[in-house]
Structures are given as C-alpha cells and as structure tokens.
C-alpha cells in the first residue's frame, strides 16, 4: 500500500461505490452524504457513465466540507471496450477530463477480457498486456498514482508475472462470506497486492441471501449492528478494502460506522458458512 499515498490507508479501505448511481441528483446525494459521513475514497468507472457527474458533485461538496482534491482518493477503471495500448491511453485521459483532475489516485483494468471477443479468444491476453503496459507508463508519468486490476483470477495474475514491470497495487474482486477466495487472497499477500472487495453485501442480486443469512443475522443481533455493518467489518477486520454502495444517506452513514471489533469466534463463523455462491460476474472463463 506504500504507493497509495494520496490519503491514508484507513480512508482508502472504506470507499463509497458509484456503481449503478445514475443521474446528477442521485450522484450528488451520494457524494454529499459520503463526504459528510467521513468517506474520503470514491470508486467509479468508465462503464458506470457517471464520472462527469461525480466531478460536478465534488466541485460543489468538497469546499462545503473544507476539503480539497488532495484530500480524497479517486478510483476509475478501464472499460473492456478500451483494452489495448492506444485505446487505454485515450480512455485514461478521457477519465481525467471527465473527472476534472490532472491525476487519478488509482486506475484499474475493469475486466480481463476485451469487448467484442469471445471469452476463450487468446487475443484477450495480448490486449490486457498492452493495456497494462500503457498503465505502467502513465503511472511512471504520475498521471496515475496507483494502478491495478479488477476481476482477475490467479491465472490472470500469474501471467502478469511474465510481463509486468510493476505488479498491481490493488486487486478488486467479489469477496464475501458466501464467496471466499482464500487462494487468491494468499497470492495477493505474497505479491504485495492490496485486496479490495466488491459486492460485500451480495446486492448485485435482488434480495441478497447474504443480508438474510441466519449466521449474519445472529451476529448482527449480538453486536447490535446491521447485517451490512457486520459483513463490511468482517472484510475490514481482515484488512480487505470494501466498496459499500447505497443511495440512502442513512445507510451510507451506517456503512461508515464500523468502530467495533468482532470476536475471533464470530469471524470464524462467518468464514466457515460452507456456502460458495457467486453473485456477480465470473471471469474464470476469460482466456
């Protein structure tokens, strides 16, 4: 995490997610509530189509909270349509323009595949290799303060050992008590990659089974916390970053109130539910 220098590690580990947040009013509501609640890290992407809306909201609410650009950590991501050397460079500069900033704190390759290619097409590897080379150059130029990948498997990361001058600072993947990827987490530890979890609450599907899991409910009652707070704390207590997403200001505030410690036995209970269910996208078939 030494390269993630713009804000503190504690601020980075709790990011507000902008996935599916659409329209200026909704984006402004989320940004305003997040900054007031103490979030200092914002996670967006080209594919979310709200980078410009995030920028407008920040221009309004940063001053109201006595903050500057340097006080926050902004993440964006390369869309699958922009894989490749030239396209990825253009995409980064477009994100910089839309976000009204001269640098990004973190930029990720969003998906190991390329739009328009079948998952098994071997050209996926070459395009993501080219994209990574471009990100490395932009990192050296300090346009990107940190670089990383999202939805990469151990196979994809192992391939990077053969061509990357700089290994990813961050890996963003689905990770929660119903989908624990311990081998992937161990790989990240071995290679100094910070693990960041998306879909921590399983809300990429309707009526999240995670939020209604009997063990989660039992532990939430014990600590007088919401199921969401328990799931987020389970990750953070293992030094796994989280990206809670909500358009409800009260929930945004609640998701930041994680100043409690769960006992080891409760952590172990959550880590041994015996369920392995993926609620988001599966990158394992991408060549």
Tab-separated table of C-alpha atoms in Angstrom:
chain	number	residue	atom	x	y	z
A	1	UNK	CA	0.000	0.000	0.000
A	2	UNK	CA	3.024	2.325	0.062
A	3	UNK	CA	2.114	3.675	-3.375
A	4	UNK	CA	-1.389	4.663	-2.308
A	5	UNK	CA	-0.159	7.983	-0.999
A	6	UNK	CA	-2.962	10.452	-1.576
A	7	UNK	CA	-4.969	9.645	1.518
A	8	UNK	CA	-4.435	7.386	4.497
A	9	UNK	CA	-4.836	3.636	4.203
A	10	UNK	CA	-7.775	3.804	6.615
A	11	UNK	CA	-9.577	6.204	4.289
A	12	UNK	CA	-8.846	4.077	1.235
A	13	UNK	CA	-10.077	0.853	2.819
A	14	UNK	CA	-13.606	2.318	3.080
A	15	UNK	CA	-14.638	3.606	-0.348
A	16	UNK	CA	-18.080	4.652	-1.478
A	17	UNK	CA	-19.067	2.767	-4.624
A	18	UNK	CA	-20.725	4.579	-7.534
A	19	UNK	CA	-21.911	1.508	-9.445
A	20	UNK	CA	-25.480	1.954	-10.710
A	21	UNK	CA	-25.667	5.512	-9.321
A	22	UNK	CA	-27.263	7.389	-12.200
A	23	UNK	CA	-28.336	10.974	-12.765
A	24	UNK	CA	-26.918	14.154	-11.253
A	25	UNK	CA	-29.387	14.266	-8.381
A	26	UNK	CA	-28.608	10.725	-7.213
A	27	UNK	CA	-24.845	11.155	-7.653
A	28	UNK	CA	-24.924	14.428	-5.707
A	29	UNK	CA	-26.931	12.824	-2.908
A	30	UNK	CA	-24.395	10.012	-2.590
A	31	UNK	CA	-21.322	12.268	-2.746
A	32	UNK	CA	-22.747	14.767	-0.253
A	33	UNK	CA	-23.731	12.060	2.220
A	34	UNK	CA	-20.438	10.193	1.798
A	35	UNK	CA	-18.228	13.214	2.413
A	36	UNK	CA	-20.281	14.278	5.422
A	37	UNK	CA	-20.051	10.731	6.832
A	38	UNK	CA	-16.263	10.754	6.528
A	39	UNK	CA	-15.623	8.837	3.320
A	40	UNK	CA	-12.536	10.076	1.547
A	41	UNK	CA	-12.390	7.484	-1.244
A	42	UNK	CA	-14.711	7.329	-4.255
A	43	UNK	CA	-14.868	4.409	-6.667
A	44	UNK	CA	-16.212	5.000	-10.172
A	45	UNK	CA	-15.510	3.663	-13.679
A	46	UNK	CA	-15.861	4.495	-17.349
A	47	UNK	CA	-18.550	1.831	-17.532
A	48	UNK	CA	-20.612	3.475	-14.785
A	49	UNK	CA	-21.117	6.519	-17.031
A	50	UNK	CA	-21.101	8.954	-14.129
A	51	UNK	CA	-17.528	10.274	-13.962
A	52	UNK	CA	-18.587	13.758	-15.086
A	53	UNK	CA	-21.439	13.744	-12.567
A	54	UNK	CA	-19.034	12.761	-9.795
A	55	UNK	CA	-16.775	15.673	-10.774
A	56	UNK	CA	-19.644	18.182	-10.643
A	57	UNK	CA	-20.685	16.888	-7.224
A	58	UNK	CA	-17.146	17.057	-5.858
A	59	UNK	CA	-16.723	20.626	-7.088
A	60	UNK	CA	-19.753	21.550	-5.003
A	61	UNK	CA	-19.332	19.445	-1.861
A	62	UNK	CA	-15.579	19.391	-1.315
A	63	UNK	CA	-15.468	23.109	-0.412
A	64	UNK	CA	-18.552	22.738	1.800
A	65	UNK	CA	-16.668	20.130	3.827
A	66	UNK	CA	-13.430	22.095	3.927
A	67	UNK	CA	-11.735	19.640	1.587
A	68	UNK	CA	-9.524	19.877	-1.488
A	69	UNK	CA	-8.846	17.430	-4.311
A	70	UNK	CA	-5.736	16.248	-2.458
A	71	UNK	CA	-7.860	15.164	0.498
A	72	UNK	CA	-9.737	12.487	-1.425
A	73	UNK	CA	-8.877	9.276	-3.254
A	74	UNK	CA	-10.495	8.779	-6.668
A	75	UNK	CA	-10.563	5.425	-8.449
A	76	UNK	CA	-11.706	4.820	-12.013
A	77	UNK	CA	-11.484	1.854	-14.354
A	78	UNK	CA	-10.763	0.919	-17.956
A	79	UNK	CA	-13.806	-0.424	-19.804
A	80	UNK	CA	-13.479	-3.690	-21.793
A	81	UNK	CA	-14.129	-1.718	-24.991
A	82	UNK	CA	-10.940	0.281	-24.362
A	83	UNK	CA	-8.465	-2.584	-23.993
A	84	UNK	CA	-5.204	-2.187	-25.928
A	85	UNK	CA	-2.248	0.212	-25.920
A	86	UNK	CA	-3.649	3.250	-27.733
A	87	UNK	CA	-7.261	2.895	-26.636
A	88	UNK	CA	-6.347	2.591	-22.977
A	89	UNK	CA	-4.235	5.761	-23.037
A	90	UNK	CA	-7.092	7.683	-24.653
A	91	UNK	CA	-9.516	6.243	-22.087
A	92	UNK	CA	-7.373	7.378	-19.160
A	93	UNK	CA	-7.131	10.924	-20.494
A	94	UNK	CA	-10.883	10.982	-21.089
A	95	UNK	CA	-11.483	9.887	-17.486
A	96	UNK	CA	-9.117	12.605	-16.276
A	97	UNK	CA	-11.064	15.142	-18.313
A	98	UNK	CA	-14.475	13.954	-17.137
A	99	UNK	CA	-13.360	13.845	-13.502
A	100	UNK	CA	-11.776	17.303	-13.799
A	101	UNK	CA	-8.480	16.181	-12.342
A	102	UNK	CA	-4.856	16.037	-13.510
A	103	UNK	CA	-4.258	12.675	-11.852
A	104	UNK	CA	-6.123	9.639	-10.574
A	105	UNK	CA	-5.207	8.002	-7.295
A	106	UNK	CA	-5.987	4.538	-8.628
A	107	UNK	CA	-6.871	3.199	-12.064
A	108	UNK	CA	-7.895	-0.393	-12.681
A	109	UNK	CA	-8.353	-2.629	-15.704
A	110	UNK	CA	-12.005	-3.440	-15.061
A	111	UNK	CA	-12.180	-6.862	-16.735
A	112	UNK	CA	-9.564	-9.293	-18.150
A	113	UNK	CA	-11.438	-9.638	-21.446
A	114	UNK	CA	-11.963	-7.328	-24.403
A	115	UNK	CA	-15.368	-6.281	-25.651
A	116	UNK	CA	-16.192	-7.986	-28.934
A	117	UNK	CA	-14.017	-11.034	-28.300
A	118	UNK	CA	-15.298	-14.353	-27.005
A	119	UNK	CA	-14.032	-15.227	-23.510
A	120	UNK	CA	-11.869	-18.062	-24.850
A	121	UNK	CA	-10.188	-15.907	-27.529
A	122	UNK	CA	-6.428	-15.928	-26.886
A	123	UNK	CA	-6.205	-12.288	-28.010
A	124	UNK	CA	-7.680	-11.266	-24.658
A	125	UNK	CA	-4.256	-11.845	-23.091
A	126	UNK	CA	-2.455	-9.664	-25.618
A	127	UNK	CA	-4.920	-6.793	-25.289
A	128	UNK	CA	-4.776	-6.736	-21.494
A	129	UNK	CA	-0.970	-6.969	-21.655
A	130	UNK	CA	-0.938	-3.905	-23.900
A	131	UNK	CA	-3.325	-2.103	-21.570
A	132	UNK	CA	-1.111	-2.838	-18.581
A	133	UNK	CA	1.950	-1.532	-20.390
A	134	UNK	CA	0.077	1.711	-21.062
A	135	UNK	CA	-0.961	1.982	-17.415
A	136	UNK	CA	2.617	1.409	-16.287
A	137	UNK	CA	3.773	4.293	-18.486
A	138	UNK	CA	1.043	6.586	-17.149
A	139	UNK	CA	1.970	5.519	-13.616
A	140	UNK	CA	5.593	6.482	-14.263
A	141	UNK	CA	4.353	9.833	-15.595
A	142	UNK	CA	2.336	10.247	-12.356
A	143	UNK	CA	-0.932	10.638	-14.207
A	144	UNK	CA	-1.942	7.542	-12.239
A	145	UNK	CA	-0.718	7.400	-8.640
A	146	UNK	CA	-1.511	3.679	-8.371
A	147	UNK	CA	-2.590	1.009	-10.855
A	148	UNK	CA	-4.391	-2.259	-10.502
A	149	UNK	CA	-6.834	-4.765	-11.920
A	150	UNK	CA	-10.356	-5.967	-11.253
A	151	UNK	CA	-11.926	-9.392	-11.735
A	152	UNK	CA	-8.559	-11.061	-12.355
A	153	UNK	CA	-8.133	-14.679	-11.309
A	154	UNK	CA	-4.913	-16.283	-10.091
A	155	UNK	CA	-4.307	-17.379	-13.685
A	156	UNK	CA	-4.532	-13.811	-14.958
A	157	UNK	CA	-2.298	-12.521	-12.162
A	158	UNK	CA	0.273	-15.265	-12.662
A	159	UNK	CA	0.501	-14.298	-16.330
A	160	UNK	CA	1.313	-10.767	-15.229
A	161	UNK	CA	4.473	-12.018	-13.545
A	162	UNK	CA	5.826	-12.678	-17.053
A	163	UNK	CA	5.207	-9.187	-18.474
A	164	UNK	CA	4.580	-6.619	-15.741
A	165	UNK	CA	7.346	-4.280	-14.646
A	166	UNK	CA	5.045	-3.157	-11.838
A	167	UNK	CA	2.639	-5.636	-10.303
A	168	UNK	CA	-0.840	-4.339	-9.450
A	169	UNK	CA	-1.124	-2.279	-6.308
A	170	UNK	CA	-4.765	-3.339	-5.975
A	171	UNK	CA	-6.978	-6.247	-6.995
A	172	UNK	CA	-10.706	-5.614	-6.830
A	173	UNK	CA	-12.877	-8.757	-6.831
A	174	UNK	CA	-16.036	-10.230	-5.417
A	175	UNK	CA	-15.259	-11.367	-1.871
A	176	UNK	CA	-17.687	-12.044	0.984
A	177	UNK	CA	-18.609	-14.892	3.388
A	178	UNK	CA	-20.546	-16.680	0.629
A	179	UNK	CA	-17.632	-16.413	-1.816
A	180	UNK	CA	-14.301	-16.592	-0.024
A	181	UNK	CA	-11.296	-16.759	-2.355
A	182	UNK	CA	-8.570	-17.691	0.097
A	183	UNK	CA	-6.064	-18.835	-2.538
A	184	UNK	CA	-6.449	-15.509	-4.328
A	185	UNK	CA	-6.044	-13.617	-1.065
A	186	UNK	CA	-2.861	-15.569	-0.299
A	187	UNK	CA	-1.486	-14.778	-3.755
A	188	UNK	CA	-2.128	-11.090	-3.164
A	189	UNK	CA	-0.369	-11.171	0.196
A	190	UNK	CA	2.625	-12.912	-1.323
A	191	UNK	CA	2.960	-10.313	-4.070
A	192	UNK	CA	2.079	-7.186	-2.102
A	193	UNK	CA	-1.279	-6.623	-3.794
A	194	UNK	CA	-3.981	-4.951	-1.723
A	195	UNK	CA	-7.274	-6.868	-1.918
A	196	UNK	CA	-10.435	-4.828	-2.272
A	197	UNK	CA	-13.852	-6.470	-2.163
A	198	UNK	CA	-16.879	-5.510	-4.198
A	199	UNK	CA	-20.350	-6.939	-3.675
A	200	UNK	CA	-19.561	-7.277	0.038
A	201	UNK	CA	-23.301	-7.322	0.738
A	202	UNK	CA	-24.286	-9.532	-2.181
A	203	UNK	CA	-26.524	-6.798	-3.539
A	204	UNK	CA	-25.646	-7.387	-7.172
A	205	UNK	CA	-28.692	-9.669	-6.983
A	206	UNK	CA	-32.155	-8.833	-5.664
A	207	UNK	CA	-32.952	-9.896	-2.094
A	208	UNK	CA	-29.352	-10.624	-1.132
A	209	UNK	CA	-29.004	-14.035	0.564
A	210	UNK	CA	-26.017	-12.612	2.433
A	211	UNK	CA	-28.051	-9.988	4.263
A	212	UNK	CA	-30.563	-12.618	5.356
A	213	UNK	CA	-28.061	-15.362	6.229
A	214	UNK	CA	-29.022	-16.734	9.685
A	215	UNK	CA	-25.440	-16.567	10.986
A	216	UNK	CA	-25.042	-12.970	9.812
A	217	UNK	CA	-28.359	-12.061	11.469
A	218	UNK	CA	-27.381	-13.765	14.714
A	219	UNK	CA	-24.047	-11.960	14.886
A	220	UNK	CA	-25.608	-8.623	13.949
A	221	UNK	CA	-28.031	-9.007	16.856
A	222	UNK	CA	-25.169	-9.840	19.228
A	223	UNK	CA	-23.290	-6.633	18.380
A	224	UNK	CA	-26.412	-4.512	17.858
A	225	UNK	CA	-25.275	-3.735	14.330
A	226	UNK	CA	-26.941	-4.053	10.934
A	227	UNK	CA	-26.165	-7.120	8.793
A	228	UNK	CA	-24.429	-4.772	6.344
A	229	UNK	CA	-22.149	-3.448	9.086
A	230	UNK	CA	-21.254	-6.999	10.112
A	231	UNK	CA	-20.373	-8.008	6.556
A	232	UNK	CA	-18.286	-4.890	5.970
A	233	UNK	CA	-16.473	-5.277	9.281
A	234	UNK	CA	-15.743	-8.935	8.505
A	235	UNK	CA	-13.740	-7.762	5.498
A	236	UNK	CA	-12.077	-4.737	7.076
A	237	UNK	CA	-11.019	-6.715	10.138
A	238	UNK	CA	-9.023	-8.868	7.691
A	239	UNK	CA	-7.555	-5.717	6.049
A	240	UNK	CA	-9.690	-6.213	2.950
A	241	UNK	CA	-10.988	-2.980	1.451
A	242	UNK	CA	-14.714	-2.514	0.864
A	243	UNK	CA	-16.865	-0.538	-1.583
A	244	UNK	CA	-20.315	-0.245	0.006
A	245	UNK	CA	-22.896	1.157	-2.386
A	246	UNK	CA	-26.105	2.863	-1.342
A	247	UNK	CA	-28.212	5.806	-2.441
A	248	UNK	CA	-29.718	6.131	1.030
A	249	UNK	CA	-27.870	8.766	3.126
A	250	UNK	CA	-28.669	6.923	6.353
A	251	UNK	CA	-27.235	3.670	5.021
A	252	UNK	CA	-24.177	5.494	3.676
A	253	UNK	CA	-23.540	6.843	7.178
A	254	UNK	CA	-24.204	3.457	8.821
A	255	UNK	CA	-21.776	1.734	6.472
A	256	UNK	CA	-19.017	4.006	7.761
A	257	UNK	CA	-19.765	3.303	11.444
A	258	UNK	CA	-17.522	0.291	11.855
A	259	UNK	CA	-15.613	1.189	15.018
A	260	UNK	CA	-16.175	-2.159	16.731
A	261	UNK	CA	-14.245	-5.411	16.850
A	262	UNK	CA	-15.772	-8.847	16.344
A	263	UNK	CA	-14.554	-11.748	18.426
A	264	UNK	CA	-12.437	-14.392	16.715
A	265	UNK	CA	-15.179	-16.994	17.064
A	266	UNK	CA	-17.626	-14.764	15.193
A	267	UNK	CA	-15.089	-14.058	12.467
A	268	UNK	CA	-14.531	-17.803	12.130
A	269	UNK	CA	-18.273	-18.457	11.999
A	270	UNK	CA	-18.659	-16.007	9.130
A	271	UNK	CA	-15.661	-17.521	7.352
A	272	UNK	CA	-16.975	-21.068	7.563
A	273	UNK	CA	-20.571	-20.895	6.368
A	274	UNK	CA	-19.953	-23.689	3.880
A	275	UNK	CA	-21.516	-21.705	1.044
A	276	UNK	CA	-19.750	-20.872	-2.216
A	277	UNK	CA	-22.049	-18.762	-4.347
A	278	UNK	CA	-21.027	-16.030	-6.746
A	279	UNK	CA	-23.451	-13.122	-7.026
A	280	UNK	CA	-21.593	-11.133	-9.687
A	281	UNK	CA	-19.675	-11.751	-12.916
A	282	UNK	CA	-17.462	-14.790	-13.464
A	283	UNK	CA	-14.069	-14.032	-15.074
A	284	UNK	CA	-12.760	-17.591	-14.796
A	285	UNK	CA	-13.618	-18.399	-18.445
A	286	UNK	CA	-11.659	-15.455	-19.869
A	287	UNK	CA	-8.533	-16.729	-21.624
